[in-house]
Amino acid sequence: MTALFRPDATVHLGVFYQGVNHTTIWSDPASGSQIDFETFRRLITTAERGLFDAFFLGEGLRLREQGGKILDLDIAGRPDAITQLAALAGITTNIGLVATQNTTYNEPVDLARRLSGLDVLSGGRAGWNVVTTDNAWTGENFRRGGYLDHADRYVRAGEFLDVARALWNAGGTPDSVRIQSSQFDIASAAPIPRSPQDHPVIFQAGDSSTGRDFAAQHADVIFSAHGTHFDDALDFANDIRARLVARGRPDDDIKILPGTQIVLADHERDVDEKVRWVKEGQFTGPTTLSIAGQVWGRDLSDRDPDGPLPTEDPIVSGVVGARGSAFNGIDVDARVREWRSLAEAKNLSLRQVVIETSARTGFAGTPSQVADELTRWVRGGASDGFNITPYLVPSGLDDIVDKLVPELQERGSYPAAYGGSTLREHLGLRRPSIGE
Amino acid sequence: MTRTVTLGFDVGVGSADGRAVAATVTAAENAGFGYVTFDDDDVATGGVDAVTRAAFVAATTSTVGLVATASTTYAEPFHLSSQLASLDYASRGRAGWVASRSLAPDVAAAWGREVVSADTDLVREQRDSVTVARGLWDSWEDDAVIRDFPTGRFLNQQKLHYVDFVGEEYSVKGPAIVPRPPQGQVVVFGRFGEIDADLLDVVLVENEADARAVTGAHVVLDVEAPGSPTAAAALVERIAALDDAIGGIRLRPDLIDDDLRVAARYVLPQLFERDLAHRPVPATTLRSTLGLARPVNRFEAAR
Ligand SMILES: Cc1cc2nc3c(=O)[nH]c(=O)nc-3n(C[C@H](O)[C@H](O)[C@H](O)COP(=O)(O)O)c2cc1C
């Protein structure tokens, strides 16, 4: 593991509005609606005041289920990303607008056109987080139904991007686009004018080896899951840099922005207490039992979350876990063994084990401490910045913008103003070469 | 008592310049139109799609209805229903949808699909799309989000419903990913003769004879926008003498911004003055502007 030394590097910040999750504490009185437009207005105007590069929306095209029923503990219900970002474009001037959109249940001409529409109307502020979705079950909401295995999804994703790029490159010209590939047979007039940043910025968020290669080939930015431990993030970043070089791209051609959470307290003595409050709000008793139930494949809702781990073996069958959850495809026996030894070693309750293993802690400290850490990460080459998921909606960015950002600015590791007007400029990305 | 008509203005396929789009829609709102319609050229000539343009002005306007044209022939109904529900949230209940068809074979080639051209097939796609979208809008009851602290439940499972649509070409499971839109159902517009009026809230007609053949929906007569004060005065008289079957008129301009200025100066003030039309009230929904009730959720009604 080689740490870099980048003394002038600055921290890039984005906000990731998850929309479906248990990391937003909805039980707090300060927690507002998850769907009203005012919530989004408040978050994005705060982020723009804090000179964030981007406001980012996730996507999931089927409500999650557990045991054949819709999962009722988690926050769910969110807007269509591009439509919502277009509305937010109308009330902001600088901040980037990134839509997570999958390539499995979309068609390129439609999605390329809609993304481009967002890009031109916003004056070059659109980004596209390319995802493939992790399950066929989502397909039951679409014309062709569930299809494509994991590997073929990335084949389709790659060819999808080729079509989108061809359409974007032809934008504003009389050229038409004709593409025949394993997944597509398309002939289209270029439907879309070019934006000031030429194309929407491409983000990628898959973590498998195929996903990382896909990023090295196609992405401008990676939204990674490596946002808690410096060494882990650095390993990931070095792996991506090696993959870039292997493809003939400069090793800094991709910006890496891990998803993370930031918990701030004014005084050092209050930090642990605040972290505990956040985690207990996120991992309520019922949520703990639901997560454990996903691992065990059993209904554990009658257990005591603050008691010991279930003594039964997990049921390993085709229906393990919640549909649409992070637990699909894991080695359940290994996970249970890991949890049991952790519980034994540290004398932890079920809830404490779930918190310890599932919570992406991210960063916690006083604004000054966290500013030091974020600066260290970026200057040490572990990431180029962070995508922050607020644990409170819509007020969760207030202390970050009011207290953390000024600390970063004082250290010279954060800009004092927006340097450009497009998302590509904010992120310091090169323009896509035409006809690439 | 004189009866009043609702007033719409078609802003066409429009511009790719956000500021120009916003200026036109704001001018229509200030003039007192009840809604604007955004046309969509179906990927053909370089325009931004109608839903995205409508969304772009949703948070900078406050009374004017935003009615986006979106074709039902090739698009995914699940995506369409989410987009339109989101437009309804962003505009606080001012979204509408002109559920149209794609006729040009180029569109099929761009989507990479076989051409849908037989009238029965176009009808089926249009009907199925609207049916699915309407089902999905009802798939969350209004009070599905419960935030029940004692049990830790955010949602009430009993108030979320699979739509289980099964058509000839595809099926859709549901529920929606967007909660029920503020208007309950986004206001669905369709052209006379294309789609069963039972599936529509508003039927667009070209003449008064067609208007008389519609039952159970708000009928809007499409008329050419006047280009001069004289033509404007004639239009005001025509509106004063309209058949009772017609609930509103939509102006279709030749030159959008010029015709909008003529309408704002020589048509709407005269209609308001004579009580032939009203300005929409602030914080209104498109449904209330059109005199349409907010529909009770089908699942609630069935209980
Ligand atoms: C940090 C992160 C965020 C993601 N966000 C989404 C999302 O919002 N919607 C979605 O459908 N998939 C999302 N994904 C899933 C990935 O795009 C991808 O489809 C999935 O991880 C399977 O690919 P992989 O095996 O390469 O990881 C996310 C993945 C990561 C690592």
PDB file of C-alpha atoms and ligand atoms in Angstrom, chain A residues 16 18 56-61 78 100 102 129-134 150 154 204-212 223-225 259 360, ligand 1:
ATOM      1  CA  PHE A  16     -26.057  11.424  -1.341  1.00  0.00           C
ATOM      2  CA  GLN A  18     -30.439   7.773  -0.250  1.00  0.00           C
ATOM      3  CA  PHE A  56     -26.845  12.917  -5.710  1.00  0.00           C
ATOM      4  CA  LEU A  57     -29.973  10.728  -5.840  1.00  0.00           C
ATOM      5  CA  GLY A  58     -30.043   6.936  -5.530  1.00  0.00           C
ATOM      6  CA  GLU A  59     -32.404   4.637  -7.356  1.00  0.00           C
ATOM      7  CA  GLY A  60     -34.279   1.433  -6.624  1.00  0.00           C
ATOM      8  CA  LEU A  61     -37.070   0.316  -8.898  1.00  0.00           C
ATOM      9  CA  ARG A  78     -38.654   8.560  -3.400  1.00  0.00           C
ATOM     10  CA  THR A 100     -28.476   7.079 -10.350  1.00  0.00           C
ATOM     11  CA  ASN A 102     -29.608   1.628 -14.264  1.00  0.00           C
ATOM     12  CA  ASN A 129     -24.329   7.234 -11.698  1.00  0.00           C
ATOM     13  CA  VAL A 130     -24.396   4.121 -13.859  1.00  0.00           C
ATOM     14  CA  VAL A 131     -25.726   1.085 -12.015  1.00  0.00           C
ATOM     15  CA  THR A 132     -26.765  -2.317 -13.276  1.00  0.00           C
ATOM     16  CA  THR A 133     -29.053  -3.291 -10.342  1.00  0.00           C
ATOM     17  CA  ASP A 134     -28.331  -6.431  -8.434  1.00  0.00           C
ATOM     18  CA  HIS A 150     -24.394 -10.360 -13.413  1.00  0.00           C
ATOM     19  CA  TYR A 154     -21.970  -5.169 -17.408  1.00  0.00           C
ATOM     20  CA  GLN A 204     -19.959   4.357 -11.274  1.00  0.00           C
ATOM     21  CA  ALA A 205     -20.809   2.496  -8.077  1.00  0.00           C
ATOM     22  CA  GLY A 206     -20.249  -1.265  -8.478  1.00  0.00           C
ATOM     23  CA  ASP A 207     -17.573  -2.862  -6.328  1.00  0.00           C
ATOM     24  CA  SER A 208     -16.909  -6.263  -7.928  1.00  0.00           C
ATOM     25  CA  SER A 209     -13.823  -6.762 -10.068  1.00  0.00           C
ATOM     26  CA  THR A 210     -15.995  -6.484 -13.182  1.00  0.00           C
ATOM     27  CA  GLY A 211     -17.506  -3.332 -11.735  1.00  0.00           C
ATOM     28  CA  ARG A 212     -14.077  -1.821 -11.108  1.00  0.00           C
ATOM     29  CA  PHE A 223     -18.890   6.468  -5.804  1.00  0.00           C
ATOM     30  CA  SER A 224     -17.211   3.827  -3.661  1.00  0.00           C
ATOM     31  CA  ALA A 225     -18.254   1.988  -0.535  1.00  0.00           C
ATOM     32  CA  GLY A 259     -20.018   7.331   0.463  1.00  0.00           C
ATOM     33  CA  ARG A 360     -20.729   2.608   8.137  1.00  0.00           C
TER      34      ARG A 360
HETATM   35  C1  LIG C   1     -21.745   2.866  -2.881  1.00  0.00           C
HETATM   36  C2  LIG C   1     -22.706   2.145  -3.779  1.00  0.00           C
HETATM   37  C3  LIG C   1     -23.948   2.751  -4.068  1.00  0.00           C
HETATM   38  C4  LIG C   1     -24.876   2.128  -4.907  1.00  0.00           C
HETATM   39  N1  LIG C   1     -26.071   2.751  -5.171  1.00  0.00           N
HETATM   40  C5  LIG C   1     -26.993   2.104  -5.961  1.00  0.00           C
HETATM   41  C6  LIG C   1     -28.263   2.681  -6.211  1.00  0.00           C
HETATM   42  O1  LIG C   1     -28.604   3.774  -5.737  1.00  0.00           O
HETATM   43  N2  LIG C   1     -29.140   1.989  -7.003  1.00  0.00           N
HETATM   44  C7  LIG C   1     -28.828   0.762  -7.549  1.00  0.00           C
HETATM   45  O2  LIG C   1     -29.642   0.183  -8.266  1.00  0.00           O
HETATM   46  N3  LIG C   1     -27.629   0.193  -7.317  1.00  0.00           N
HETATM   47  C8  LIG C   1     -26.716   0.830  -6.542  1.00  0.00           C
HETATM   48  N4  LIG C   1     -25.498   0.237  -6.310  1.00  0.00           N
HETATM   49  C9  LIG C   1     -25.284  -1.108  -6.911  1.00  0.00           C
HETATM   50  C10 LIG C   1     -24.258  -1.156  -8.023  1.00  0.00           C
HETATM   51  O3  LIG C   1     -24.402  -0.220  -8.986  1.00  0.00           O
HETATM   52  C11 LIG C   1     -24.204  -2.502  -8.705  1.00  0.00           C
HETATM   53  O4  LIG C   1     -25.310  -2.688  -9.542  1.00  0.00           O
HETATM   54  C12 LIG C   1     -24.167  -3.609  -7.730  1.00  0.00           C
HETATM   55  O5  LIG C   1     -23.283  -3.263  -6.702  1.00  0.00           O
HETATM   56  C13 LIG C   1     -23.700  -4.889  -8.406  1.00  0.00           C
HETATM   57  O6  LIG C   1     -22.481  -4.669  -9.056  1.00  0.00           O
HETATM   58  P1  LIG C   1     -21.099  -5.133  -8.451  1.00  0.00           P
HETATM   59  O7  LIG C   1     -21.221  -6.629  -8.321  1.00  0.00           O
HETATM   60  O8  LIG C   1     -20.073  -4.725  -9.442  1.00  0.00           O
HETATM   61  O9  LIG C   1     -20.905  -4.469  -7.140  1.00  0.00           O
HETATM   62  C14 LIG C   1     -24.567   0.857  -5.471  1.00  0.00           C
HETATM   63  C15 LIG C   1     -23.324   0.260  -5.186  1.00  0.00           C
HETATM   64  C16 LIG C   1     -22.400   0.883  -4.359  1.00  0.00           C
HETATM   65  C17 LIG C   1     -21.079   0.195  -4.099  1.00  0.00           C
END
